[in-house]
RNA sequence: GUCCCUGUAGCUCAGAUGGAUAGAGCACAGGAUUCCUAAUCCUGGUGUCGGCAGUUCGAAUCUGCCCAGGGACACCA
């Protein structure tokens, strides 16, 4: 990791020599403006208050040190106290050779040290189709999982199925009404039920696969409990199918009902009483969540004796901790942000450290249609669902749109725009870079210069010492390639897949610019030759594009 | 009323723990293809970084107060 390694080295030099503690804010980074050089550090400025010397004074000491590094050349200090420097070509070439050797592993690191993460996302109630927002959490969770794995963590992707409470019961009730109605029997549809068109998705499917097996002779449900189980599973199947359409998959579908297996609820209740974490009031059992930072106490057992959803939350978190995860991450939609305090309260009460529990809030998605915002409420009949979106624009675009912007940003999703398969969609720009490179290789293979075989354009057989930088865009590409591992690391540190998306866009841009100016297959006086240096460079670009696209799980097409 | 997120170019958004002249794409105008895919490239420019104070050598970034948009505040999930 170029930036991180250089920073670490600088910190090591400074600590004990110039200052006891090196400020966190010390950075080695690319300067915004290219004219300042390849890299830059603010070391002198952040040290100034610590050392009580002027930045310029400190910068001369530090720039002397940096000048000794074999990676860099041309170190200079500038006005307020910045130290700017360039990367030496010899270093770039050696580093690129190493990149080529690592191939599909390039960019990964083991900073995660095998730490076990449970990442829960989507977890939409199985009471209807997924909406657009779920697509965002799905893409976010999936890519974040990939990012964590690329950084050496172990990840369990989990979906929590709410199949136990009153919402599931209500859904089953609605479904039963439609089911009986379908076979011509009288049925009463619950007044406050889910929209029938949402429920019928599952009912139609159930009838298709299982026919009337839940119907008894009197025109009633023969086995209401199995019907409920079946109808919910049918909905879950449908949800899983939708998510699979965008390549979002889970390691564990965790059923809320499984928390209530033999005596588990009584066990946790006893435990909570022993710890004095609950008390009785108004015939209900309350959890002392205010004692752990929640704004109010929460009911665990209703006056009727039924456990609440909050009871499930307690057991679920306990279960996760019991499965030995070092870190438990929830991705919640902004409409559930009120959960954060509750969850952390449970965590504290159960002795799960704050550093172990993390909640990522994803802001909502607005749908824009013909310039107008469209409300997306599942309770209001026919809406534009995630399934519709994936069918309209394809999984690559969906995934890129959702992970290309910060999850803190409420996004506007313009359906009309997303439908257009045009250059307005940046994902094509990135994929096109990959397709172009493939096309070059195909050309070399098919009608390339004599004496050049397929093996010669294999990354394993390339002599990277052939690389030379004859112009700015070649060096620019090299630098961009070497910054990839930092992008992977930073996107993990910040739980921000969009850092990776942004990086990809930049690499693609570097490539397209290069491609337009310089040729890999050169033709001189009718004879064709391949520029070995550029071939090597482009092979690496392809590798990094592939690696990054794999993390985003967006396809890298060979032709477009 | 309380809490969370957001407010940056005409539009969609970057700007990762404060740093050097605030960026990209789209849209708009013009140009580039006898040659590896023009889904590309090159050239054009616009900003009271929502507002007002404060902290700092230095603020789009941190703090406070306002304004605007979205969301959340059940013995529903």
XYZ file of C-alpha atoms (C1' of nucleotides) in Angstrom:
637
model
C 0.000 0.000 0.000
C 1.863 2.960 -1.320
C 0.390 5.856 0.641
C -0.078 3.923 3.835
C 3.426 2.490 3.768
C 5.049 5.814 3.101
C 3.049 7.416 5.856
C 4.025 4.671 8.283
C 7.667 5.164 7.438
C 7.414 8.883 7.932
C 5.677 8.449 11.268
C 8.363 6.032 12.353
C 11.052 8.527 11.471
C 9.347 11.377 13.268
C 8.321 9.614 16.461
C 10.905 9.865 19.172
C 13.100 12.003 16.968
C 11.020 15.089 16.288
C 7.979 14.465 18.450
C 6.704 12.007 21.018
C 3.274 11.592 19.505
C 2.667 12.004 15.838
C -0.707 13.577 15.079
C -3.257 11.317 13.404
C -3.898 14.051 10.908
C -0.498 13.581 9.307
C -1.084 12.543 5.749
C 0.778 11.353 2.730
C -1.494 11.897 -0.214
C -1.871 12.930 -3.772
C -2.048 16.676 -3.979
C -5.247 17.885 -5.545
C -3.450 19.897 -8.090
C -1.202 17.872 -10.334
C 1.347 20.616 -10.661
C 2.455 20.024 -7.080
C 3.876 16.662 -8.047
C 3.114 13.005 -7.484
C 2.710 13.004 -3.745
C 2.617 15.403 -0.872
C 2.635 15.480 2.910
C 1.376 17.953 5.455
C 3.756 16.549 8.071
C 5.532 19.802 8.810
C 2.317 21.706 9.302
C 0.657 19.267 11.644
C 3.861 18.938 13.638
C 4.294 22.656 13.967
C 2.090 23.116 17.073
C 3.538 19.957 18.666
C 7.171 20.866 18.114
C 6.603 24.590 18.492
C 8.577 25.447 15.452
C 7.483 26.975 12.202
C 6.330 24.578 9.512
C 9.055 25.701 7.145
C 11.716 24.966 9.732
C 10.400 21.457 10.297
C 9.860 20.818 6.640
C 13.531 21.114 5.827
C 14.360 18.347 8.291
C 11.621 16.118 7.007
C 12.353 16.738 3.369
C 15.951 15.710 4.013
C 14.669 12.417 5.336
C 12.283 11.903 2.449
C 15.053 12.674 -0.002
C 16.849 9.584 1.257
C 13.967 7.306 0.345
C 14.714 5.290 -2.738
C 11.116 5.546 -3.958
C 11.182 9.277 -4.403
C 13.011 12.052 -6.091
C 12.753 15.750 -6.466
C 11.658 16.618 -2.934
C 10.776 20.231 -2.378
C 9.140 22.317 0.301
C 6.536 24.893 -0.502
C 5.109 28.004 1.090
C 2.874 27.133 4.049
C 4.950 24.032 4.748
C 3.909 21.349 2.312
C 6.496 18.852 1.210
C 5.979 17.686 -2.342
C 7.835 14.960 -4.139
C 7.774 12.703 -7.146
C 8.007 8.965 -7.501
C 11.144 7.596 -9.064
C 10.650 5.659 -12.282
C 12.780 2.785 -11.124
C 10.522 2.386 -8.118
C 7.354 2.574 -10.194
C 8.584 -0.117 -12.534
C 9.647 -2.444 -9.720
C 6.345 -1.915 -7.970
C 4.421 -2.624 -11.163
C 6.340 -5.860 -11.599
C 5.254 -6.883 -8.121
C 1.705 -5.943 -9.028
C 1.883 -8.218 -12.022
C 3.074 -11.088 -9.894
C 0.182 -10.718 -7.459
C -2.420 -10.747 -10.218
C -5.905 -11.392 -8.832
C -4.609 -10.941 -5.305
C -3.303 -7.493 -6.062
C -5.007 -4.933 -3.888
C -5.909 -7.304 -1.104
C -4.263 -7.113 2.295
C -4.512 -8.921 5.590
C -5.089 -5.956 7.860
C -8.337 -7.592 8.977
C -6.306 -10.383 10.478
C -9.106 -12.902 10.171
C -11.444 -10.928 12.408
C -14.906 -12.457 12.167
C -17.665 -10.118 11.078
C -21.378 -10.667 10.980
C -22.906 -8.289 8.479
C -26.653 -8.111 8.393
C -28.443 -6.235 5.642
C -31.716 -5.936 3.762
C -33.693 -8.097 6.261
C -36.925 -6.870 4.744
C -40.089 -8.332 6.191
C -41.387 -11.195 4.052
C -44.667 -9.386 3.597
C -44.181 -8.066 0.111
C -41.703 -7.412 -2.650
C -38.506 -5.510 -2.077
C -38.531 -1.827 -2.885
C -35.778 0.244 -4.436
C -34.262 1.154 -1.093
C -33.638 -2.515 -0.328
C -31.570 -2.619 -3.476
C -29.348 0.019 -2.005
C -28.799 -1.835 1.262
C -28.322 -5.056 -0.696
C -25.662 -3.628 -2.957
C -24.026 -1.829 -0.064
C -23.951 -4.899 2.153
C -22.726 -7.173 -0.575
C -19.926 -4.887 -1.712
C -18.951 -4.055 1.826
C -18.683 -7.770 2.546
C -16.404 -8.155 -0.448
C -14.340 -5.213 0.687
C -13.941 -6.635 4.168
C -12.868 -9.949 2.716
C -10.355 -8.208 0.483
C -8.928 -6.674 3.634
C -8.477 -9.986 5.363
C -11.656 -10.220 7.414
C -13.974 -13.197 7.573
C -17.544 -12.233 6.797
C -20.895 -13.888 7.372
C -23.597 -12.231 5.272
C -26.858 -12.530 7.095
C -30.522 -11.876 6.373
C -32.930 -11.739 9.284
C -36.356 -13.074 8.397
C -39.172 -11.655 10.497
C -41.438 -14.665 10.418
C -42.597 -14.598 14.012
C -44.459 -11.470 15.055
C -47.793 -9.916 14.317
C -46.787 -8.634 10.885
C -46.036 -12.142 9.704
C -49.308 -13.322 11.193
C -51.187 -10.571 9.436
C -49.551 -11.410 6.162
C -50.558 -15.035 6.552
C -54.099 -13.934 7.344
C -54.283 -11.838 4.182
C -52.800 -14.656 2.186
C -55.311 -17.112 3.589
C -58.171 -14.862 2.529
C -56.862 -14.685 -1.025
C -56.125 -18.385 -1.033
C -59.621 -19.389 -0.004
C -61.111 -16.803 -2.331
C -59.172 -18.286 -5.221
C -60.913 -21.613 -4.715
C -64.298 -19.956 -4.574
C -64.782 -20.004 -0.829
C -65.923 -17.087 1.182
C -63.233 -15.208 2.998
C -62.852 -11.930 4.808
C -59.850 -9.854 3.854
C -58.464 -8.043 6.908
C -59.343 -4.365 6.833
C -55.897 -3.165 7.817
C -54.190 -5.840 5.772
C -51.442 -5.547 3.251
C -52.360 -4.473 -0.268
C -53.828 -7.567 -1.947
C -51.642 -7.152 -5.000
C -48.570 -7.463 -2.777
C -49.892 -10.545 -1.037
C -51.087 -12.217 -4.201
C -47.502 -12.423 -5.432
C -46.910 -15.112 -2.834
C -50.370 -16.658 -2.997
C -50.307 -17.129 -6.764
C -46.952 -18.769 -6.510
C -48.072 -21.046 -3.712
C -51.115 -22.146 -5.676
C -48.951 -22.767 -8.674
C -46.542 -25.003 -6.797
C -48.767 -26.624 -4.205
C -52.307 -26.255 -5.488
C -55.050 -26.707 -2.935
C -53.247 -28.876 -0.435
C -53.991 -26.464 2.405
C -57.705 -26.581 1.715
C -60.040 -28.793 3.754
C -63.460 -30.101 2.756
C -65.336 -27.257 4.413
C -63.437 -24.627 2.490
C -61.112 -23.669 5.334
C -57.413 -23.928 5.876
C -56.543 -27.450 6.859
C -53.354 -26.577 8.662
C -53.099 -22.847 9.336
C -49.641 -23.111 10.869
C -48.096 -24.953 7.958
C -49.876 -22.610 5.598
C -48.345 -19.631 7.358
C -44.925 -21.199 7.252
C -45.316 -22.057 3.610
C -46.634 -18.696 2.502
C -43.851 -16.834 4.282
C -41.244 -19.125 2.833
C -42.732 -18.520 -0.563
C -42.288 -14.795 -0.044
C -38.757 -15.326 1.220
C -37.982 -17.340 -1.899
C -39.295 -14.533 -4.015
C -37.127 -12.008 -2.133
C -34.046 -14.192 -2.451
C -34.728 -14.508 -6.146
C -34.940 -10.759 -6.592
C -31.691 -10.255 -4.730
C -30.015 -12.948 -6.783
C -30.971 -11.038 -9.883
C -28.530 -8.425 -8.669
C -26.052 -11.012 -7.415
C -26.723 -10.369 -3.773
C -26.529 -13.574 -1.796
C -26.395 -14.531 1.850
C -24.524 -17.080 3.901
C -27.236 -17.287 6.495
C -30.982 -16.735 6.363
C -31.751 -16.368 10.020
C -35.368 -16.960 11.021
C -36.740 -14.951 13.900
C -38.903 -17.930 14.840
C -35.793 -20.001 15.490
C -35.072 -17.725 18.451
C -38.135 -19.134 20.171
C -36.983 -22.718 20.044
C -37.525 -24.778 23.161
C -37.345 -22.552 26.204
C -34.958 -20.015 24.753
C -37.252 -17.119 25.439
C -37.770 -18.179 29.045
C -34.053 -18.585 29.439
C -33.264 -15.064 28.252
C -36.083 -13.652 30.367
C -34.683 -15.345 33.439
C -31.259 -14.024 32.607
C -32.604 -10.472 32.246
C -34.390 -10.739 35.575
C -31.289 -12.019 37.313
C -29.337 -9.069 35.984
C -32.155 -6.732 36.970
C -32.404 -5.520 33.402
C -36.190 -5.802 33.275
C -39.094 -4.827 35.505
C -42.855 -5.262 35.522
C -45.274 -2.442 34.860
C -48.893 -2.428 33.635
C -48.787 -6.214 33.294
C -45.971 -5.880 30.813
C -42.279 -6.570 31.180
C -40.027 -3.612 30.409
C -36.363 -3.491 29.553
C -34.322 -0.797 31.306
C -32.892 0.541 28.062
C -32.792 4.130 29.374
C -29.987 2.981 31.608
C -27.971 2.266 28.481
C -28.571 5.395 26.471
C -31.969 4.715 24.927
C -34.551 7.455 25.131
C -37.157 5.243 26.756
C -37.606 1.826 28.238
C -38.934 -0.804 25.882
C -41.529 -3.467 26.335
C -40.178 -6.989 26.126
C -43.323 -8.912 26.964
C -46.718 -7.434 26.244
C -49.453 -7.414 28.822
C -50.993 -10.249 26.882
C -47.884 -12.352 27.447
C -46.630 -12.118 23.877
C -42.982 -11.213 23.324
C -42.369 -8.024 21.309
C -40.052 -7.539 18.412
C -37.674 -5.989 20.888
C -37.515 -9.304 22.710
C -36.394 -10.867 19.466
C -33.788 -8.155 19.059
C -32.286 -9.040 22.407
C -32.186 -12.732 21.663
C -30.910 -12.181 18.172
C -27.992 -10.035 19.265
C -27.214 -12.505 22.025
C -27.286 -15.274 19.454
C -24.919 -13.429 17.152
C -22.478 -12.759 19.962
C -22.753 -16.382 20.978
C -21.733 -17.466 17.511
C -18.361 -15.896 18.163
C -18.306 -12.866 15.921
C -15.751 -10.224 16.766
C -17.754 -7.527 15.092
C -21.466 -7.293 14.496
C -22.554 -4.867 11.823
C -26.079 -3.861 10.898
C -26.952 -1.958 7.761
C -30.229 -0.199 8.348
C -32.262 2.146 6.250
C -32.657 5.690 7.505
C -36.271 4.863 8.254
C -34.955 2.540 10.968
C -32.347 4.813 12.450
C -34.404 4.932 15.631
C -33.131 1.405 16.225
C -29.576 2.458 16.753
C -29.977 3.517 20.368
C -32.036 0.432 21.125
C -29.523 -1.916 19.630
C -26.572 -0.306 21.338
C -28.523 -0.366 24.584
C -29.032 -4.100 24.200
C -25.372 -4.464 23.359
C -24.274 -2.666 26.492
C -26.705 -4.574 28.655
C -25.425 -7.861 27.309
C -21.850 -6.780 27.726
C -21.107 -6.551 24.040
C -18.578 -3.775 23.728
C -19.358 -0.714 21.698
C -16.387 -1.372 19.473
C -17.934 -4.691 18.512
C -21.277 -3.329 17.467
C -21.683 -1.054 14.497
C -24.712 0.293 12.726
C -24.433 1.733 9.254
C -27.356 3.888 8.255
C -28.126 4.094 4.569
C -30.163 7.074 3.473
C -33.274 6.551 1.467
C -33.680 6.517 -2.270
C -36.054 8.892 -3.994
C -37.495 7.774 -7.236
C -37.736 10.378 -9.911
C -39.999 9.749 -12.838
C -40.518 12.342 -15.524
C -38.936 14.906 -13.272
C -41.353 14.145 -10.455
C -40.641 12.421 -7.169
C -42.508 9.163 -6.751
C -43.454 7.998 -3.301
C -42.594 4.426 -2.640
C -44.708 2.943 0.029
C -45.338 -0.736 0.070
C -48.649 -0.156 1.681
C -49.986 1.743 -1.270
C -50.546 -0.766 -3.955
C -48.654 -0.876 -7.219
C -45.204 0.582 -6.952
C -42.036 0.422 -8.920
C -40.155 -2.382 -7.187
C -36.533 -3.411 -7.034
C -37.372 -6.279 -9.353
C -38.704 -3.814 -11.929
C -35.578 -1.726 -11.612
C -33.210 -4.639 -12.127
C -35.189 -5.796 -15.148
C -35.106 -2.275 -16.553
C -31.479 -1.304 -16.164
C -29.584 -4.513 -15.448
C -27.690 -5.614 -12.386
C -24.424 -3.920 -13.244
C -25.966 -0.484 -13.455
C -28.076 -1.054 -10.352
C -25.066 -2.116 -8.355
C -22.940 0.743 -9.576
C -25.593 3.377 -8.969
C -26.146 2.207 -5.437
C -22.534 1.833 -4.426
C -21.167 4.776 -6.375
C -22.324 7.372 -3.894
C -21.868 7.702 -0.168
C -24.552 5.914 1.843
C -25.017 9.131 3.806
C -26.377 10.814 0.726
C -30.083 10.545 0.113
C -30.109 9.715 -3.559
C -32.353 10.578 -6.405
C -32.848 7.662 -8.721
C -34.052 8.877 -12.058
C -35.774 5.901 -13.633
C -35.848 7.447 -17.067
C -32.137 8.126 -16.950
C -31.229 4.702 -15.609
C -33.268 3.083 -18.353
C -31.214 4.743 -20.994
C -28.358 2.501 -21.918
C -26.047 5.266 -22.824
C -22.833 6.927 -21.856
C -24.745 8.808 -19.215
C -24.174 5.802 -17.077
C -20.614 5.730 -15.718
C -20.626 1.965 -15.372
C -20.388 1.678 -19.151
C -17.407 3.974 -19.142
C -15.562 1.619 -16.805
C -16.652 -1.538 -18.554
C -15.741 -0.049 -21.888
C -12.180 0.407 -20.710
C -12.024 -3.299 -19.990
C -13.662 -4.241 -23.280
C -11.232 -2.065 -25.196
C -8.250 -3.765 -23.615
C -9.693 -7.178 -24.406
C -10.164 -6.011 -27.933
C -6.526 -5.031 -28.232
C -5.459 -8.470 -27.087
C -7.806 -10.147 -29.476
C -6.375 -8.090 -32.278
C -2.824 -9.042 -31.348
C -3.798 -12.687 -31.170
C -5.665 -12.768 -34.457
C -3.720 -10.557 -36.769
C -0.820 -9.361 -34.720
C 2.772 -9.250 -35.793
C 4.514 -12.538 -36.486
C 6.405 -14.259 -33.735
C 3.945 -13.156 -31.073
C 1.830 -15.871 -29.538
C -0.900 -15.943 -26.991
C 1.706 -16.686 -24.363
C 3.396 -13.408 -25.057
C 0.381 -11.484 -23.897
C -0.018 -13.486 -20.737
C 0.645 -11.500 -17.608
C 2.812 -14.360 -16.298
C 5.266 -14.060 -19.157
C 5.623 -10.335 -19.374
C 8.945 -8.769 -18.594
C 7.903 -5.738 -16.643
C 11.372 -4.301 -16.787
C 10.427 -3.435 -20.360
C 8.226 -0.705 -18.992
C 9.380 2.789 -19.667
C 7.596 6.059 -19.280
C 7.785 8.172 -22.352
C 4.961 10.491 -21.549
C 2.757 11.787 -18.843
C -0.217 9.493 -19.326
C 1.921 6.361 -19.047
C 3.293 7.493 -15.728
C -0.173 8.589 -14.691
C -1.496 5.104 -15.274
C 1.371 3.577 -13.329
C 0.676 5.803 -10.389
C -3.045 5.093 -10.520
C -2.346 1.361 -10.572
C -0.189 1.629 -7.488
C -2.833 3.563 -5.605
C -5.348 0.752 -5.951
C -4.464 -1.050 -2.702
C -4.899 2.198 -0.808
C -8.361 2.547 -2.306
C -9.261 -0.959 -1.164
C -7.980 -0.225 2.302
C -9.629 3.165 2.603
C -12.978 1.938 1.396
C -12.844 -0.614 4.200
C -11.696 1.790 6.892
C -14.528 4.137 6.028
C -17.145 1.524 5.203
C -17.385 3.341 1.926
C -17.675 1.303 -1.258
C -17.921 4.511 -3.235
C -14.242 5.169 -2.643
C -13.611 2.099 -4.768
C -16.141 3.147 -7.407
C -14.543 6.551 -7.632
C -11.159 4.955 -7.978
C -12.381 2.791 -10.847
C -13.710 5.797 -12.660
C -10.355 7.458 -12.346
C -8.429 4.443 -13.568
C -10.786 4.075 -16.522
C -10.332 7.738 -17.352
C -6.551 7.421 -17.213
C -6.771 4.488 -19.556
C -9.139 6.083 -22.072
C -6.951 9.163 -22.287
C -3.890 7.033 -22.771
C -5.632 4.912 -25.375
C -6.577 7.891 -27.450
C -3.054 9.222 -27.531
C -0.886 6.149 -27.761
C -0.963 2.858 -29.575
C -0.079 -0.546 -28.244
C 0.012 -2.031 -31.733
C 2.243 0.198 -33.752
C 2.358 0.191 -37.521
C 5.475 1.486 -39.228
C 5.891 1.220 -42.943
C 3.352 -1.568 -43.202
C 4.861 -3.739 -40.505
C 3.162 -4.264 -37.231
C 4.876 -4.329 -33.900
C 3.735 -4.402 -30.334
C 5.003 -1.839 -27.903
C 6.115 -4.095 -25.038
C 6.091 -1.394 -22.443
C 2.548 -0.353 -23.188
C 1.404 -3.933 -23.464
C 2.686 -4.575 -19.960
C 0.978 -1.478 -18.655
C -2.343 -2.332 -20.252
C -2.195 -5.882 -18.926
C -1.948 -4.414 -15.459
C -4.796 -2.019 -16.102
C -6.951 -4.933 -17.119
C -5.943 -6.842 -14.005
C -6.791 -4.001 -11.677
C -10.068 -3.256 -13.467
C -10.972 -6.907 -13.084
C -9.977 -7.019 -9.437
C -11.935 -3.916 -8.544
C -14.968 -4.891 -10.597
C -14.937 -8.238 -8.873
C -15.222 -6.550 -5.505
C -18.127 -4.485 -6.791
C -19.398 -7.631 -8.475
C -19.934 -5.837 -11.728
C -19.142 -7.750 -14.890
C -16.003 -7.063 -16.889
C -17.221 -7.671 -20.441
C -14.829 -8.765 -23.184
C -16.735 -6.818 -25.759
C -19.459 -4.268 -25.808
C -41.387 19.073 20.242
C -36.891 15.549 20.358
C -33.367 12.761 17.429
C -30.754 11.194 12.605
C -29.158 12.359 7.425
C -28.615 15.995 3.716
C -27.863 21.212 1.597
C -21.160 22.090 -3.070
C -21.758 24.328 -10.916
C -28.222 24.267 -14.668
C -28.799 18.497 -13.086
C -26.569 13.957 -10.383
C -22.779 13.713 -7.067
C -17.133 13.461 -5.222
C -14.209 16.249 -1.900
C -11.901 9.530 3.580
C -9.655 12.034 10.265
C -9.179 20.972 8.444
C -4.495 22.560 4.259
C -1.883 25.053 -1.405
C -6.182 28.303 -7.297
C -13.122 23.762 -4.601
C -13.564 18.799 -8.569
C -15.955 14.797 -11.960
C -19.900 13.144 -14.984
C -24.263 14.775 -17.484
C -26.313 18.861 -20.118
C -24.511 22.976 -23.671
C -20.839 24.741 -27.887
C -16.831 23.515 -31.046
C -13.204 19.947 -32.670
C -10.693 14.762 -33.312
C -11.725 8.482 -36.501
C -7.004 6.284 -43.921
C -4.573 3.285 -37.736
C -5.936 -1.484 -31.336
C -14.177 -0.451 -30.418
C -16.185 7.312 -31.141
C -20.202 3.721 -25.215
C -13.793 7.303 -26.396
C -10.644 11.691 -26.486
C -9.416 17.191 -26.775
C -10.920 22.504 -26.002
C -14.403 25.899 -23.803
C -16.978 28.036 -17.461
C -20.254 28.902 -14.233
C -19.775 28.459 -7.744
C -22.283 34.018 -1.519
C -19.620 25.370 -0.773
C -27.829 26.969 2.561
C -27.171 31.578 6.172
C -24.823 34.013 10.462
C -21.299 33.826 14.235
C -17.064 31.201 16.524
C -12.370 28.015 16.987
C -7.624 28.025 13.921
C -1.700 30.311 10.986
C -5.655 28.105 7.567
C -12.740 25.924 7.428
C -16.848 23.053 2.139
C -14.686 20.050 6.290
C -14.786 21.341 13.449
C -18.488 24.081 17.251
C -23.089 26.941 18.210
C -27.571 29.185 16.470
C -30.865 29.737 12.428
C -33.218 28.319 7.294
C -34.702 24.405 3.797
C -35.522 19.116 2.243
C -35.950 13.913 3.748
C -36.563 10.337 7.659
C -37.607 8.452 12.725
C -39.955 8.914 17.419
C -45.894 1.855 19.435
C -47.337 -3.300 24.393
C -46.251 -2.891 14.615
C -42.044 -4.903 12.434
